[in-house]
Amino acid sequence: MTPTARRVSVRRVNGRRVNGRRADGRRVSGCRAGGRRANGRRVSAGVAVALTAALFGGTVAGSVVLDAPAAHADQIRDLQYWLNDYGFTEAWNTTRGAGVTVAVIDSGVNGSVPELNGVVTGGTDVSGLGSANGQTPVAGDDDDGEHGTLVASLLAGRGTGDGTGLIGVAPEASVLAVSVGFGSTRSAVSNDDQIAQGIRWAVDNGADVINMSLTRNTLYWPESWDEAFLYAFDNDVVVVAAAGNRGSGTTEVGAPATIPGVLTVAGVDRNKTASFDASSQGITIAIAAPSEKLVGVMPDSSYVQWDGTSAAAPIVSGLVALVRAAYPNLDAAGVMNRVIATANANGQSVPSPIYGNGLIDAAAAVTRYVAPATGATPSALLTEWITLHRRAEIEVVPTEVPVAEAPAAADEDPALPVQNVLTAWLPSQLTLTYISLPLAVLVVFGILVTLLGIGATRHIKRIRRNPKDFAQ
C-alpha cells in the first residue's frame, strides 16, 4: 500500500536543488501492500522538501534543514492558490464545513500541531504500531509517517491566527484519525486488513466522508474490501480516493480508486492542465483537483511543499464536507452528483480518463442549482460489480431423504390387429394425396403432349405433300 504523494524538487535560496530526498537527506523508496518493494518509488509527503528558505528564519546548509516556525506565517497563506482559484474562499460565505466529520485513513494525524488544534475529535490505530487515538504518526520502512498530518492539514487546517498559517479547504470540519502502517513490515496485520478495519471503525464512529490518499498500484482489491466499502456506502458515507501518480509508478488508477461508488480524484498543475507526474489516468476518475505545488504541515509543525493526488484527494474530501454541511439532507449519491455536476470542463472534452468530469468548483458546488441524482447509488454500483465478478456463494439447501419406490408392474403388449389383404390394395387418403392424384395429373399431361405432337407431325407431312395448297 502506498500513499499517493510523489517526489518533488524545489530550489532553495542557496541555489542548490534537492531531488527526492527527505529532510534528513535519506533517499526515499516505497513498498507495496504486504511490504513488498514497488516498481515505482514511494514518497510520502515528507519527501517533499521545505518551502523556499525565505519562509523560515535562519539559513540553509547541506541538504534540507527546516527552521520552524516561519518568519512570516501569512506567506504560507499566500501560497495557497487553490483557495481562490477553485472557489473555496467564495464557498466559505455559505459554509465552512461545520458539523461534518471526515475520517483520514492514513499514517496517523498529529492533532497537536497548531493548525490542527481541536480538529481531530477521535481516532484509532489499526496497525498495532501507533497510539490508540490515531494521533501518533506510524512510520513505514522508509518514512516517518508524516503523510497523514499533511493530508489532514490540507483538508481541515484552521491556521495559526487571523490570516496566518495553513488553512484547510473545510476549516470547520472535524477529523477522525485512523492510523495504518503504510508499507511497514513490522505490523502483524496486512495493509489490506488494516484498511478494511479502518473503514468499519470510521463508519461506526460517525464519519460522513472517508479520505483515502493511498493506492494498491493494482486495479483489483481483496474481497475483504467488498464488505468494508459496502458497509460505508450502506451507511451513506462518501469515500474519496486518490488516482495515484505516474511519478511514483502508478501509470493507471489502482484500488481503491477503481472501486465502483468511490469518488476518484485526478490531479492538475497550476495552469489547470493534467499533471503528468502528479496524477494518473483511468475510466473511474470522477473529478480533478490541484496536485502540484501544494503546502502542508508536518508533524513537527514545519511546512513543506508537495505534489501528488495524495494532496488533491483531501481538497476534494474537504469540498464534499462543504456540500454535506450546506445540504444536510442530501444522501451520498446526491453529494457526489453535486460535486460532479458543477465541475468546470475548462475547455476539455469531458468526461475523460484524465480529467474525469472536469475541475472542482467549490463555489458552484455549494450554491448552484443541480438536478437530483438519477443514477445508481454507490451501494448499488458495488453490489452489481460483486455479483458479476465474484463467485456467487450458493447456499446448499438439504433435501428430503429419497425413498425407494416399488417398481410398477409392466402391462402386456396389446394383440396385433388381423391383417386384411383387401384393405392393403385399396387407396388411402395418404396415397391419394401424395401418389395417385399427382400420378394422374402427370399421365393426363403426358397424353396431351403426345396428342399435340402427333397433330403437329401430320400437319407438317401434309404441307410437304401439297405445298401449293398452303401457299398464299
CSV table of C-alpha atoms in Angstrom, one decimal:
chain,number,residue,atom,x,y,z
A,1,MET,CA,0.0,0.0,0.0
A,2,THR,CA,1.5,3.3,-0.9
A,3,PRO,CA,0.5,6.9,-0.2
A,4,THR,CA,-0.1,8.9,-3.4
A,5,ALA,CA,2.3,11.7,-2.9
A,6,ARG,CA,5.4,11.9,-5.2
A,7,ARG,CA,8.9,13.1,-5.1
A,8,VAL,CA,9.3,16.9,-5.6
A,9,SER,CA,12.2,19.2,-6.1
A,10,VAL,CA,12.4,22.8,-5.0
A,11,ARG,CA,15.1,25.4,-5.4
A,12,ARG,CA,16.5,26.6,-2.1
A,13,VAL,CA,17.9,30.1,-1.6
A,14,ASN,CA,21.4,28.8,-1.8
A,15,GLY,CA,20.6,27.8,-5.4
A,16,ARG,CA,21.1,24.0,-4.9
A,17,ARG,CA,18.3,21.7,-6.0
A,18,VAL,CA,17.2,18.9,-3.8
A,19,ASN,CA,15.6,15.9,-5.6
A,20,GLY,CA,13.7,13.0,-4.0
A,21,ARG,CA,15.3,13.3,-0.5
A,22,ARG,CA,13.8,13.7,2.9
A,23,ALA,CA,14.7,16.4,5.3
A,24,ASP,CA,17.4,14.2,6.8
A,25,GLY,CA,18.9,13.6,3.3
A,26,ARG,CA,18.0,9.9,3.0
A,27,ARG,CA,16.6,8.8,-0.3
A,28,VAL,CA,13.1,7.5,-0.1
A,29,SER,CA,11.6,4.5,-1.9
A,30,GLY,CA,8.4,2.8,-1.3
A,31,CYS,CA,6.7,-0.5,-0.6
A,32,ARG,CA,3.5,-2.0,-2.0
A,33,ALA,CA,0.8,-3.7,0.1
A,34,GLY,CA,2.2,-6.5,2.1
A,35,GLY,CA,5.6,-4.9,2.5
A,36,ARG,CA,6.9,-5.9,-0.9
A,37,ARG,CA,9.1,-3.4,-2.9
A,38,ALA,CA,7.1,-1.5,-5.5
A,39,ASN,CA,8.4,-0.7,-9.0
A,40,GLY,CA,7.9,3.0,-8.5
A,41,ARG,CA,9.4,5.0,-5.7
A,42,ARG,CA,7.1,5.6,-2.8
A,43,VAL,CA,7.4,9.1,-1.4
A,44,SER,CA,5.3,10.2,1.5
A,45,ALA,CA,4.8,13.9,1.7
A,46,GLY,CA,7.8,14.2,3.9
A,47,VAL,CA,9.9,13.7,0.8
A,48,ALA,CA,8.6,17.0,-0.4
A,49,VAL,CA,11.3,19.3,0.8
A,50,ALA,CA,11.0,22.6,2.6
A,51,LEU,CA,9.5,25.7,1.1
A,52,THR,CA,11.9,28.4,-0.1
A,53,ALA,CA,14.1,29.2,2.9
A,54,ALA,CA,12.8,32.8,2.9
A,55,LEU,CA,9.7,31.4,4.6
A,56,PHE,CA,11.7,30.2,7.5
A,57,GLY,CA,14.1,32.1,9.8
A,58,GLY,CA,17.8,31.2,9.5
A,59,THR,CA,20.0,29.9,6.7
A,60,VAL,CA,20.1,26.6,4.9
A,61,ALA,CA,23.1,24.4,4.8
A,62,GLY,CA,23.8,21.0,3.5
A,63,SER,CA,20.8,19.1,2.4
A,64,VAL,CA,17.3,20.2,3.7
A,65,VAL,CA,17.2,21.9,7.0
A,66,LEU,CA,13.9,23.4,8.3
A,67,ASP,CA,13.7,26.2,10.8
A,68,ALA,CA,10.2,26.4,12.2
A,69,PRO,CA,8.2,28.5,12.8
A,70,ALA,CA,8.0,30.6,9.7
A,71,ALA,CA,9.2,34.1,9.9
A,72,HIS,CA,6.1,35.4,8.2
A,73,ALA,CA,3.3,32.8,8.5
A,74,ASP,CA,1.0,34.8,6.3
A,75,GLN,CA,3.3,33.9,3.4
A,76,ILE,CA,2.1,30.3,3.8
A,77,ARG,CA,-1.5,31.5,3.2
A,78,ASP,CA,-0.3,33.4,0.2
A,79,LEU,CA,1.0,30.2,-1.3
A,80,GLN,CA,-2.5,28.5,-1.0
A,81,TYR,CA,-3.5,29.4,-4.6
A,82,TRP,CA,-6.2,26.8,-4.7
A,83,LEU,CA,-8.4,28.6,-2.2
A,84,ASN,CA,-9.2,31.3,-4.6
A,85,ASP,CA,-8.6,29.5,-7.9
A,86,TYR,CA,-11.1,26.8,-7.1
A,87,GLY,CA,-13.7,28.8,-5.4
A,88,PHE,CA,-13.2,27.9,-1.7
A,89,THR,CA,-13.0,31.4,-0.3
A,90,GLU,CA,-16.3,32.2,-2.0
A,91,ALA,CA,-17.8,28.9,-0.9
A,92,TRP,CA,-17.0,29.9,2.7
A,93,ASN,CA,-19.6,32.6,2.5
A,94,THR,CA,-22.1,29.7,2.5
A,95,THR,CA,-20.4,27.1,4.7
A,96,ARG,CA,-17.0,26.2,6.2
A,97,GLY,CA,-17.9,22.6,6.8
A,98,ALA,CA,-19.2,22.8,10.4
A,99,GLY,CA,-20.8,19.6,11.7
A,100,VAL,CA,-19.2,17.3,9.1
A,101,THR,CA,-16.7,14.6,10.1
A,102,VAL,CA,-14.0,13.3,7.8
A,103,ALA,CA,-12.1,10.2,8.5
A,104,VAL,CA,-8.4,10.3,7.3
A,105,ILE,CA,-7.3,6.7,6.9
A,106,ASP,CA,-3.6,7.3,6.7
A,107,SER,CA,-0.3,7.1,8.7
A,108,GLY,CA,-1.8,9.0,11.6
A,109,VAL,CA,-2.6,12.6,12.3
A,110,ASN,CA,-0.7,14.7,14.8
A,111,GLY,CA,-3.5,16.7,16.3
A,112,SER,CA,-1.1,18.8,18.4
A,113,VAL,CA,0.2,21.0,15.6
A,114,PRO,CA,-1.2,24.5,15.8
A,115,GLU,CA,-3.2,24.2,12.6
A,116,LEU,CA,-5.0,21.0,13.8
A,117,ASN,CA,-5.7,22.2,17.3
A,118,GLY,CA,-9.2,21.0,18.1
A,119,VAL,CA,-9.7,19.5,14.6
A,120,VAL,CA,-9.1,15.8,15.5
A,121,THR,CA,-12.1,14.7,17.5
A,122,GLY,CA,-11.4,10.9,17.6
A,123,GLY,CA,-9.2,8.2,16.2
A,124,THR,CA,-7.8,4.7,16.4
A,125,ASP,CA,-4.8,2.7,15.3
A,126,VAL,CA,-5.4,-0.5,13.2
A,127,SER,CA,-1.7,-1.3,12.6
A,128,GLY,CA,-0.7,-2.2,16.1
A,129,LEU,CA,2.2,0.2,15.8
A,130,GLY,CA,0.6,3.6,16.7
A,131,SER,CA,-1.3,5.1,19.6
A,132,ALA,CA,-4.9,4.2,20.5
A,133,ASN,CA,-6.1,7.7,19.4
A,134,GLY,CA,-4.5,7.5,15.9
A,135,GLN,CA,-2.5,10.7,16.5
A,136,THR,CA,0.9,9.2,16.6
A,137,PRO,CA,2.5,9.1,13.1
A,138,VAL,CA,3.2,5.5,12.2
A,139,ALA,CA,6.5,5.2,10.3
A,140,GLY,CA,6.8,2.9,7.4
A,141,ASP,CA,10.0,1.1,6.5
A,142,ASP,CA,11.2,4.2,4.5
A,143,ASP,CA,9.4,7.2,6.0
A,144,ASP,CA,8.5,8.8,9.3
A,145,GLY,CA,4.7,8.7,9.0
A,146,GLU,CA,4.2,12.3,8.2
A,147,HIS,CA,1.8,11.7,5.3
A,148,GLY,CA,-1.4,11.7,7.4
A,149,THR,CA,-0.7,15.0,9.1
A,150,LEU,CA,0.0,16.6,5.7
A,151,VAL,CA,-3.3,15.3,4.4
A,152,ALA,CA,-5.4,16.5,7.4
A,153,SER,CA,-3.8,20.0,7.3
A,154,LEU,CA,-4.9,20.5,3.7
A,155,LEU,CA,-8.3,19.2,4.5
A,156,ALA,CA,-9.3,20.9,7.7
A,157,GLY,CA,-6.4,23.0,9.0
A,158,ARG,CA,-7.5,26.1,10.9
A,159,GLY,CA,-4.5,28.3,10.6
A,160,THR,CA,-2.5,29.7,13.5
A,161,GLY,CA,-4.2,33.1,13.8
A,162,ASP,CA,-6.1,35.7,11.9
A,163,GLY,CA,-5.0,35.2,8.3
A,164,THR,CA,-1.8,33.3,9.3
A,165,GLY,CA,-0.7,29.7,9.0
A,166,LEU,CA,-2.1,26.9,6.8
A,167,ILE,CA,-5.9,26.8,6.5
A,168,GLY,CA,-7.7,23.8,5.1
A,169,VAL,CA,-10.5,23.9,2.5
A,170,ALA,CA,-13.1,22.9,5.1
A,171,PRO,CA,-11.7,24.6,8.2
A,172,GLU,CA,-14.6,23.9,10.5
A,173,ALA,CA,-14.9,20.2,9.7
A,174,SER,CA,-13.8,17.6,12.2
A,175,VAL,CA,-11.3,14.8,11.6
A,176,LEU,CA,-11.1,11.2,12.7
A,177,ALA,CA,-7.5,9.9,12.6
A,178,VAL,CA,-7.2,6.3,11.6
A,179,SER,CA,-3.6,5.2,11.6
A,180,VAL,CA,-2.3,2.4,9.4
A,181,GLY,CA,1.2,1.2,8.7
A,182,PHE,CA,1.9,2.0,5.1
A,183,GLY,CA,4.4,-0.5,3.8
A,184,SER,CA,5.6,-1.4,7.2
A,185,THR,CA,6.9,-4.9,7.7
A,186,ARG,CA,6.6,-4.5,11.5
A,187,SER,CA,2.8,-4.9,11.6
A,188,ALA,CA,1.3,-8.2,12.2
A,189,VAL,CA,-1.8,-7.1,10.3
A,190,SER,CA,-1.7,-6.9,6.5
A,191,ASN,CA,-2.2,-3.5,4.9
A,192,ASP,CA,-5.4,-4.8,3.2
A,193,ASP,CA,-6.9,-5.9,6.5
A,194,GLN,CA,-5.9,-2.6,8.2
A,195,ILE,CA,-7.8,-0.7,5.5
A,196,ALA,CA,-10.9,-2.8,5.9
A,197,GLN,CA,-10.8,-2.5,9.7
A,198,GLY,CA,-10.2,1.3,9.4
A,199,ILE,CA,-13.2,1.8,7.2
A,200,ARG,CA,-15.5,0.0,9.5
A,201,TRP,CA,-14.2,1.9,12.5
A,202,ALA,CA,-14.7,5.2,10.8
A,203,VAL,CA,-18.3,4.4,9.8
A,204,ASP,CA,-19.1,3.2,13.3
A,205,ASN,CA,-17.7,6.4,14.8
A,206,GLY,CA,-19.7,8.9,12.7
A,207,ALA,CA,-17.6,9.6,9.6
A,208,ASP,CA,-19.6,11.4,6.9
A,209,VAL,CA,-16.6,11.3,4.5
A,210,ILE,CA,-13.6,9.0,4.3
A,211,ASN,CA,-10.4,10.2,2.7
A,212,MET,CA,-8.0,7.6,1.2
A,213,SER,CA,-4.8,9.1,-0.1
A,214,LEU,CA,-3.4,5.7,-1.0
A,215,THR,CA,-3.2,3.1,-3.7
A,216,ARG,CA,-2.5,-0.6,-4.1
A,217,ASN,CA,-1.0,0.0,-7.6
A,218,THR,CA,-3.3,-2.6,-9.0
A,219,LEU,CA,-6.8,-2.5,-10.5
A,220,TYR,CA,-8.1,-5.1,-8.1
A,221,TRP,CA,-8.7,-5.3,-4.4
A,222,PRO,CA,-9.2,-8.0,-1.9
A,223,GLU,CA,-12.6,-9.4,-1.1
A,224,SER,CA,-12.4,-8.1,2.4
A,225,TRP,CA,-12.7,-4.6,0.9
A,226,ASP,CA,-16.1,-5.6,-0.7
A,227,GLU,CA,-17.8,-5.8,2.6
A,228,ALA,CA,-16.0,-2.8,4.1
A,229,PHE,CA,-16.8,-0.4,1.3
A,230,LEU,CA,-20.4,-1.7,1.1
A,231,TYR,CA,-20.7,-1.0,4.8
A,232,ALA,CA,-19.6,2.5,4.2
A,233,PHE,CA,-21.9,3.0,1.2
A,234,ASP,CA,-24.9,1.4,3.0
A,235,ASN,CA,-24.3,3.9,5.8
A,236,ASP,CA,-24.4,6.9,3.5
A,237,VAL,CA,-20.6,7.7,3.7
A,238,VAL,CA,-18.8,9.3,0.7
A,239,VAL,CA,-15.4,7.7,0.1
A,240,VAL,CA,-12.8,9.8,-1.7
A,241,ALA,CA,-9.7,8.2,-3.2
A,242,ALA,CA,-6.6,9.4,-4.9
A,243,ALA,CA,-5.9,8.3,-8.5
A,244,GLY,CA,-2.2,7.8,-7.9
A,245,ASN,CA,0.9,9.3,-9.6
A,246,ARG,CA,2.9,8.4,-12.7
A,247,GLY,CA,5.9,9.8,-10.9
A,248,SER,CA,5.6,7.1,-8.3
A,249,GLY,CA,5.0,4.3,-10.8
A,250,THR,CA,1.2,4.4,-11.0
A,251,THR,CA,0.5,4.6,-14.7
A,252,GLU,CA,-3.2,3.9,-14.3
A,253,VAL,CA,-5.5,4.2,-11.3
A,254,GLY,CA,-5.4,1.5,-8.7
A,255,ALA,CA,-7.7,0.4,-5.9
A,256,PRO,CA,-9.4,1.9,-4.0
A,257,ALA,CA,-9.8,4.4,-6.9
A,258,THR,CA,-11.1,1.6,-9.1
A,259,ILE,CA,-13.9,0.5,-6.7
A,260,PRO,CA,-17.4,1.4,-8.1
A,261,GLY,CA,-19.0,4.1,-6.0
A,262,VAL,CA,-15.8,5.7,-4.9
A,263,LEU,CA,-15.2,9.4,-5.8
A,264,THR,CA,-11.8,9.2,-7.6
A,265,VAL,CA,-9.6,12.3,-7.8
A,266,ALA,CA,-7.1,13.1,-10.6
A,267,GLY,CA,-4.5,16.0,-10.4
A,268,VAL,CA,-3.8,19.1,-12.4
A,269,ASP,CA,-0.9,21.7,-12.3
A,270,ARG,CA,-1.0,25.4,-11.6
A,271,ASN,CA,-2.3,26.0,-15.1
A,272,LYS,CA,-5.2,23.6,-14.6
A,273,THR,CA,-3.7,21.2,-17.1
A,274,ALA,CA,-3.5,17.5,-16.3
A,275,SER,CA,-0.3,16.8,-14.3
A,276,PHE,CA,1.9,14.2,-15.7
A,277,ASP,CA,3.9,13.1,-12.7
A,278,ALA,CA,1.4,14.1,-10.0
A,279,SER,CA,-1.6,12.2,-11.4
A,280,SER,CA,-2.6,9.2,-13.3
A,281,GLN,CA,-5.4,8.1,-15.7
A,282,GLY,CA,-8.4,5.7,-15.8
A,283,ILE,CA,-12.0,5.5,-16.6
A,284,THR,CA,-13.0,5.6,-12.9
A,285,ILE,CA,-11.7,9.2,-12.5
A,286,ALA,CA,-14.6,11.4,-11.5
A,287,ILE,CA,-13.1,14.8,-10.8
A,288,ALA,CA,-9.8,16.7,-11.0
A,289,ALA,CA,-8.2,19.0,-8.4
A,290,PRO,CA,-4.9,20.7,-7.9
A,291,SER,CA,-2.0,18.3,-7.2
A,292,GLU,CA,1.1,20.4,-7.7
A,293,LYS,CA,2.9,23.0,-5.5
A,294,LEU,CA,0.6,22.4,-2.5
A,295,VAL,CA,1.5,23.2,1.0
A,296,GLY,CA,1.1,21.0,4.1
A,297,VAL,CA,2.0,20.9,7.8
A,298,MET,CA,4.5,18.3,9.0
A,299,PRO,CA,4.1,16.5,12.4
A,300,ASP,CA,6.8,18.8,13.8
A,301,SER,CA,4.7,21.9,12.7
A,302,SER,CA,7.1,22.8,9.9
A,303,TYR,CA,5.7,23.4,6.4
A,304,VAL,CA,6.5,21.6,3.1
A,305,GLN,CA,5.5,22.0,-0.5
A,306,TRP,CA,4.4,18.7,-2.0
A,307,ASP,CA,2.9,17.2,-5.1
A,308,GLY,CA,0.6,14.3,-5.8
A,309,THR,CA,-3.0,13.1,-5.8
A,310,SER,CA,-2.4,12.4,-2.1
A,311,ALA,CA,-2.9,16.2,-1.7
A,312,ALA,CA,-5.6,16.5,-4.3
A,313,ALA,CA,-7.8,14.0,-2.5
A,314,PRO,CA,-8.2,15.9,0.8
A,315,ILE,CA,-9.0,19.0,-1.2
A,316,VAL,CA,-11.9,17.1,-2.7
A,317,SER,CA,-12.8,15.5,0.6
A,318,GLY,CA,-13.0,19.0,2.1
A,319,LEU,CA,-15.3,20.1,-0.8
A,320,VAL,CA,-17.5,17.1,-0.1
A,321,ALA,CA,-17.6,18.2,3.6
A,322,LEU,CA,-18.7,21.7,2.5
A,323,VAL,CA,-21.5,20.2,0.3
A,324,ARG,CA,-22.7,17.9,3.2
A,325,ALA,CA,-22.8,20.9,5.5
A,326,ALA,CA,-24.6,23.1,3.0
A,327,TYR,CA,-27.1,20.3,2.0
A,328,PRO,CA,-27.5,18.2,5.1
A,329,ASN,CA,-30.5,16.3,3.6
A,330,LEU,CA,-28.6,15.1,0.6
A,331,ASP,CA,-27.5,11.5,0.6
A,332,ALA,CA,-24.0,10.4,-0.5
A,333,ALA,CA,-25.1,9.9,-4.1
A,334,GLY,CA,-26.6,13.4,-4.2
A,335,VAL,CA,-23.5,14.9,-2.7
A,336,MET,CA,-21.2,13.2,-5.2
A,337,ASN,CA,-23.6,14.3,-8.0
A,338,ARG,CA,-23.4,17.9,-6.9
A,339,VAL,CA,-19.6,17.9,-6.9
A,340,ILE,CA,-19.5,16.3,-10.3
A,341,ALA,CA,-22.3,18.2,-12.0
A,342,THR,CA,-20.8,21.6,-11.0
A,343,ALA,CA,-17.3,20.7,-12.3
A,344,ASN,CA,-15.7,23.0,-14.7
A,345,ALA,CA,-14.7,21.4,-18.1
A,346,ASN,CA,-12.2,24.2,-18.6
A,347,GLY,CA,-12.2,23.7,-22.3
A,348,GLN,CA,-11.6,20.0,-22.2
A,349,SER,CA,-13.7,17.2,-23.6
A,350,VAL,CA,-15.3,15.6,-20.6
A,351,PRO,CA,-15.9,13.1,-19.2
A,352,SER,CA,-12.4,11.8,-19.9
A,353,PRO,CA,-10.0,9.3,-18.3
A,354,ILE,CA,-7.6,12.2,-17.4
A,355,TYR,CA,-9.9,15.0,-16.1
A,356,GLY,CA,-13.0,12.9,-15.2
A,357,ASN,CA,-15.9,15.3,-15.3
A,358,GLY,CA,-13.7,18.4,-15.0
A,359,LEU,CA,-12.1,20.6,-12.4
A,360,ILE,CA,-13.8,21.1,-9.0
A,361,ASP,CA,-15.6,24.4,-8.4
A,362,ALA,CA,-16.3,24.8,-4.7
A,363,ALA,CA,-18.5,27.9,-5.0
A,364,ALA,CA,-20.7,26.3,-7.6
A,365,ALA,CA,-20.9,23.1,-5.7
A,366,VAL,CA,-22.5,24.8,-2.6
A,367,THR,CA,-24.7,27.4,-4.4
A,368,ARG,CA,-25.7,26.3,-7.9
A,369,TYR,CA,-28.9,24.5,-8.7
A,370,VAL,CA,-28.3,20.9,-9.6
A,371,ALA,CA,-30.9,18.4,-10.7
A,372,PRO,CA,-31.4,15.5,-8.4
A,373,ALA,CA,-29.2,12.4,-8.9
A,374,THR,CA,-30.9,9.7,-11.1
A,375,GLY,CA,-28.1,7.2,-11.4
A,376,ALA,CA,-27.3,4.1,-9.3
A,377,THR,CA,-26.2,4.7,-5.8
A,378,PRO,CA,-22.6,3.8,-4.7
A,379,SER,CA,-24.0,0.8,-2.9
A,380,ALA,CA,-25.9,-0.5,-5.9
A,381,LEU,CA,-22.9,0.0,-8.2
A,382,LEU,CA,-20.6,-2.0,-5.9
A,383,THR,CA,-23.2,-4.7,-5.3
A,384,GLU,CA,-23.6,-5.1,-9.1
A,385,TRP,CA,-19.9,-5.4,-9.6
A,386,ILE,CA,-19.6,-8.1,-6.8
A,387,THR,CA,-22.5,-10.0,-8.4
A,388,LEU,CA,-20.8,-10.0,-11.8
A,389,HIS,CA,-17.2,-10.6,-10.8
A,390,ARG,CA,-17.1,-12.5,-7.6
A,391,ARG,CA,-18.1,-16.2,-7.5
A,392,ALA,CA,-21.6,-16.4,-6.1
A,393,GLU,CA,-21.9,-18.1,-2.7
A,394,ILE,CA,-24.7,-20.6,-3.2
A,395,GLU,CA,-26.4,-21.8,-0.1
A,396,VAL,CA,-27.0,-25.6,-0.3
A,397,VAL,CA,-30.5,-26.4,0.9
A,398,PRO,CA,-30.7,-30.0,2.2
A,399,THR,CA,-33.3,-32.1,0.5
A,400,GLU,CA,-35.5,-34.9,1.9
A,401,VAL,CA,-34.0,-38.4,2.1
A,402,PRO,CA,-35.1,-40.2,-1.1
A,403,VAL,CA,-37.5,-43.2,-0.5
A,404,ALA,CA,-37.2,-46.2,-2.8
A,405,GLU,CA,-40.4,-47.0,-4.6
A,406,ALA,CA,-41.6,-50.5,-5.7
A,407,PRO,CA,-41.3,-51.0,-9.4
A,408,ALA,CA,-44.6,-50.8,-11.2
A,409,ALA,CA,-45.8,-54.0,-13.0
A,410,ALA,CA,-45.4,-53.8,-16.7
A,411,ASP,CA,-48.5,-54.1,-18.9
A,412,GLU,CA,-48.6,-56.8,-21.5
A,413,ASP,CA,-48.3,-55.7,-25.1
A,414,PRO,CA,-51.6,-55.4,-26.9
A,415,ALA,CA,-52.5,-58.0,-29.5
A,416,LEU,CA,-51.6,-57.2,-33.1
A,417,PRO,CA,-54.5,-56.4,-35.5
A,418,VAL,CA,-55.6,-59.0,-38.0
A,419,GLN,CA,-54.2,-58.2,-41.5
A,420,ASN,CA,-56.8,-57.5,-44.2
A,421,VAL,CA,-55.4,-58.3,-47.7
A,422,LEU,CA,-58.2,-56.3,-49.5
A,423,THR,CA,-57.5,-53.2,-47.4
A,424,ALA,CA,-53.9,-53.3,-48.3
A,425,TRP,CA,-54.8,-52.8,-52.0
A,426,LEU,CA,-57.3,-50.0,-51.5
A,427,PRO,CA,-56.0,-46.5,-51.7
A,428,SER,CA,-55.8,-44.5,-48.5
A,429,GLN,CA,-56.0,-40.7,-48.0
A,430,LEU,CA,-52.2,-40.6,-47.9
A,431,THR,CA,-51.7,-42.5,-51.1
A,432,LEU,CA,-54.4,-40.5,-52.9
A,433,THR,CA,-52.9,-37.2,-51.9
A,434,TYR,CA,-49.2,-37.8,-52.5
A,435,ILE,CA,-49.2,-40.6,-55.1
A,436,SER,CA,-52.5,-41.2,-57.0
A,437,LEU,CA,-53.5,-37.6,-57.8
A,438,PRO,CA,-50.0,-36.4,-58.8
A,439,LEU,CA,-49.6,-39.5,-61.0
A,440,ALA,CA,-53.0,-38.9,-62.7
A,441,VAL,CA,-52.1,-35.3,-63.4
A,442,LEU,CA,-48.8,-36.4,-64.9
A,443,VAL,CA,-50.4,-39.1,-67.1
A,444,VAL,CA,-53.0,-36.6,-68.5
A,445,PHE,CA,-50.3,-34.1,-69.1
A,446,GLY,CA,-48.3,-36.7,-71.0
A,447,ILE,CA,-51.3,-37.7,-73.1
A,448,LEU,CA,-51.9,-34.1,-74.1
A,449,VAL,CA,-48.3,-33.6,-75.1
A,450,THR,CA,-48.4,-36.8,-77.2
A,451,LEU,CA,-51.6,-35.8,-79.0
A,452,LEU,CA,-50.1,-32.4,-79.7
A,453,GLY,CA,-47.0,-34.0,-81.1
A,454,ILE,CA,-49.0,-36.3,-83.4
A,455,GLY,CA,-51.1,-33.5,-84.7
A,456,ALA,CA,-48.1,-31.4,-85.4
A,457,THR,CA,-46.4,-34.2,-87.3
A,458,ARG,CA,-49.4,-34.9,-89.5
A,459,HIS,CA,-49.8,-31.2,-90.3
A,460,ILE,CA,-46.1,-31.0,-91.4
A,461,LYS,CA,-46.5,-34.0,-93.7
A,462,ARG,CA,-49.4,-32.5,-95.5
A,463,ILE,CA,-47.5,-29.3,-96.1
A,464,ARG,CA,-44.7,-31.3,-97.6
A,465,ARG,CA,-47.0,-33.3,-99.9
A,466,ASN,CA,-49.1,-30.4,-101.2
A,467,PRO,CA,-47.1,-27.2,-100.6
A,468,LYS,CA,-49.3,-25.4,-103.2
A,469,ASP,CA,-52.4,-25.9,-101.1
A,470,PHE,CA,-50.8,-23.9,-98.3
A,471,ALA,CA,-49.2,-21.2,-100.5
A,472,GLN,CA,-50.9,-17.8,-100.4
